[in-house]
Structure formats: C-alpha cells, structure tokens
Amino acid sequence: MFYKSTRNSNLNVSGAQAVLKGISDDGGLFVPSEIPAISLDDISGLAKLDYCDRAKFIISKYFTDYTEEEIEFCTKNAYSTKNFDTDNIHELTQLGDNMYLLELWHGPTCAFKDMALQILPYFLTTAAKKCNFDKELVILVATSGDTGKAALTGFCDVDGTKILVFYPEDGVSAMQKKQMTTQDGKNVGVCAIKGNFDDCQNGVKKIFTDDSIKAHIDSNNAAFSSANSINFGRLLPQIVYYISSYATLVDTQQINLGDKINIVVPTGNFGNILAAYYAKNMGLPVNKLICASNANNVLTDFINTGVYDRNREFFTTISPSMDILISSNLERLLYMLCDDNDEIIKDWFSKLSSCGKYEISDDVKAKLQNDFVAGYCDDNATKSTIADIFNEFSYVADTHTSVAIKVYQDYVKNTGDTTKTVIASTASPYKFCSSVLDALSVDTAAMSDWDMLEKLSEISSTEIPAPLAELKSKEVRFTDSIGRDDMSDYVKSFI
Ligand SMILES: *Cc1c(COP(=O)(O)O)cnc(C)c1O
C-alpha cells in the first residue's frame, strides 16, 4: 500500500510520509493506492473485540509501513478511558425502530473530532521517528469550531510539535471559543480571523504552498503539517468507527451479519462521510450514504445536480461546524469516482478556485448518486427536530446531529426505506447549549454559559461533561484577532 496525490497519480509515498506532509506539494490530497478489503468473517471477528483492537485491525490495512507494535502503541494511547468517558469509546443509542445514534463525542472535547485527533499526534510522532525526521513539526489548523480544540488537546505539549489554530471570529459557539482560548500548553497558539471558515481554510492551504514561508520555516529547521481532514491520518481513524458500529449492531443482534445499513452524516468538509464511503468500499454492507447539510446546502445541490457552485450566500447557523461552502474532501471522492484520473481533478479544482464552480460528467454523477443521497434543513427545522426528539424519546441531540436526524426523517418519508440506519452523532448537546435550550423553549436571556450547562443537565437528566464544567475556572490566554490577509505574517512570527 502506498499513497498518491489526487493531482498526481504517479506519486508514491508511504503512509508515514503522507501523514507527515498532510497535503501534497502539488496541492492535491493524499489517497491510498487501493482500498483494502474486509470480509464478513473479518467483521464477525471484530464484533468480539474492543474498540482498540478493532482500530488496530483497520488501521493496519492502510498503514502497512507501520509495524504492529507501532499501531498498537498509537491505538492504546489514544483510545483509553483516560481520554474517553466510556469503555466503548463510542456509544450506539437506539431511538425508534430503525434509527441508531452513533455517539462519537465521548472524548475530551465532546465532539467527534476527538476520535481522530486523539490518535493523530501518535501517528505523526511515530512517522517522524520512522522517517528520521528531525525537524520541528508546526501544525496549522483552520477550524469551524471543533477541530481546533480537539487538535489543541491532542498536540498539547507533544515533544517536537507546535500547533497554531485559526478560527472564524464570529463563527463559533461561546463554549467552543472558551474551549480554545483557555487552552493550556507551551507549544500552542490560537488566533481569531475576521472572516468565515472558508477564509481560514483557504489561508492555511495557501500558507502550505507559499514559497516565502517555506524558506522561512526551512531556515528554522521546522516543517508544516496539517491536523485538518486534508490529512489522511485524520480520515483513517474515522473509517474505524463506522465498521465498529456495524460490528456492535451484529454483536448485539440488532442486525444479521451481511444485512445492509444506511449511514447518515451531518456534513461540512466532507471528511466524516468520506470515511463512511471508504468503509463501504472496503466491504461494509451499506445501502445509502446520506449527506445532511444545513442552510449552507452546496453539497445537497451538488449531489442532486452534479454542479458544484460555491457562489452563493454564506449563512451563519446554529450548526456552525457545518457552515462551509468549500468541502475539501470531495476531491478525494471525485478522484475515486473518476478512476484516479488526476487530469480531470486538476481541471475541476482549478475551475473551483478561479470561478467557484465546476460541473462533473454524467457518468461520474451517476456513480455519485448510486451511493449518495443528500438533503438539508434550516435552523427552524433543526430546532423543531431537537424538541420532537426530546418529547418522543427524552433524549437531547445537539444541533448538528439534529440536522442529520431531520434529513433522515425526510428521506424515510420520501422513500419508505426501513433499512436500519446509523446516524453519526457528532457533538454533545452541551457544546451548543444555548441553541439547544432555545429549541426546548427555555428562556436563556438572563443565563450565563454555566447556568445553561446546569439547566441542560437538569432537563436531560445527564451529567455535564467534565471537560466543559472545568472551563468555568479557566483563564482566557489567547485574544489575538487578525484580518484574513495577515495570516502569513502571523504564522511567520509564530514559527
Ligand atoms: C466537524 C463537524 C462536522 C462536519 O464534519 P466534516 O467531516 O467536516 O464533514 C459536523 N458536526 C460537528 C459537530 C463537527 O464538529
């Protein structure tokens, strides 16, 4: 197994090199040279294993250059009850006959990003050792809210690394902001950008390929890497939990081995749902992959029409981690659907950067629609879904998960599909407390952030996650805020 670039099919690097670099020099994304297969027997074997060993099995199929001991070192350190509040690492909660919420937010920052960002630092430091890489790694992160904190937590005081996070000043929740700006550690930096997530992501991508910054970082004996889902080391751990959830459904006799399931994912940068697509292509029995968006519905239109057009109004919603108009990981999917044709990908993505728009061919569109269904809902529908789910099941879902639930409910209404369905539940409701309470008709006007946490705890009869409760006594360390054109200079001084 080796890795090539979506913009250069002749490239051949190892898994460790792909993780270290994050993004290819040609601006493309690293993709595995083939999709490894798993059999139903493999899945049946996984059903008997714990999460760590499930992860070890899947990861070793992709990182063939890592030894078994190295992978085990990574999984054991990442997926322990030191970091997660459940032995299972993820939970699977059934709501109604066919719907299962795959709760991926039991880690230290209460969002699914922990599933990958708890292990990525181990992948990276192991890769550095394997490649005799003696430079300091500077991790640059653009975040729509959750990646930032999860990456800061994962890399905090990791030897040989430094991490700098950019977030959109007005584009994250109060809790997300507090989580990031109070981060401990001597190797961390956090800075607000006067712009939206796309500005942050574009700025970071530009810095990765900017020659003057490259010279600067070289002369400091350092190198950039990425903790965003453009790094394949972020995607791989996400493949694990889809396969793991299926194994759990088999183990608990909710389904028979070989039965197909649907998977619904609240989508932003297309990383999480792409991981589900990899799982399907490895052999996981999956019927439809359902891509759920909020009012920023560029992906819904794309999947339904084959035209990607980012020239549209940008909405700030109550599901901020999905407020994205340029979904990076789509490039990996299209590369696979085009049978690894890097010329076509270069053409489409240069159109995207020059006019914000491209159209895929009919045969690629047909393949896309064979696997994917797409839908979206606005803030009002999200809120009524939160209230409905609470009234029916006494369960409080966060705003992002509720977008997915609503899109799934619409899909069932349209199709009558009774296939058992796993919905990725991407964040704890406590992270988006004020929107969730608002949806439950609680007047929060006079409440502090901490009052809100307590109120939600009372209503939902669940405990406030410890990492959020602890923020109350933490001091804000980072207050910088800069224009999107000042990111390069900021990075230089950070190095
Ligand atoms: C990041 C995030 C998403 C979007 O995931 P992508 O992999 O970017 O599609 C959805 N929900 C939450 C809570 C997130 O943090």
Tab-separated table of C-alpha atoms in Angstrom, residues 15 21 77 306 310 354 466:
chain	number	residue	atom	x	y	z
A	15	GLY	CA	1.653	6.184	4.897
A	21	LYS	CA	3.270	16.129	4.936
A	77	ASN	CA	-2.629	5.622	23.930
A	306	GLY	CA	-23.662	17.423	-10.477
A	310	ARG	CA	-19.909	27.995	-4.150
A	354	SER	CA	-10.924	30.566	-10.499
A	466	ALA	CA	-16.247	17.184	32.995
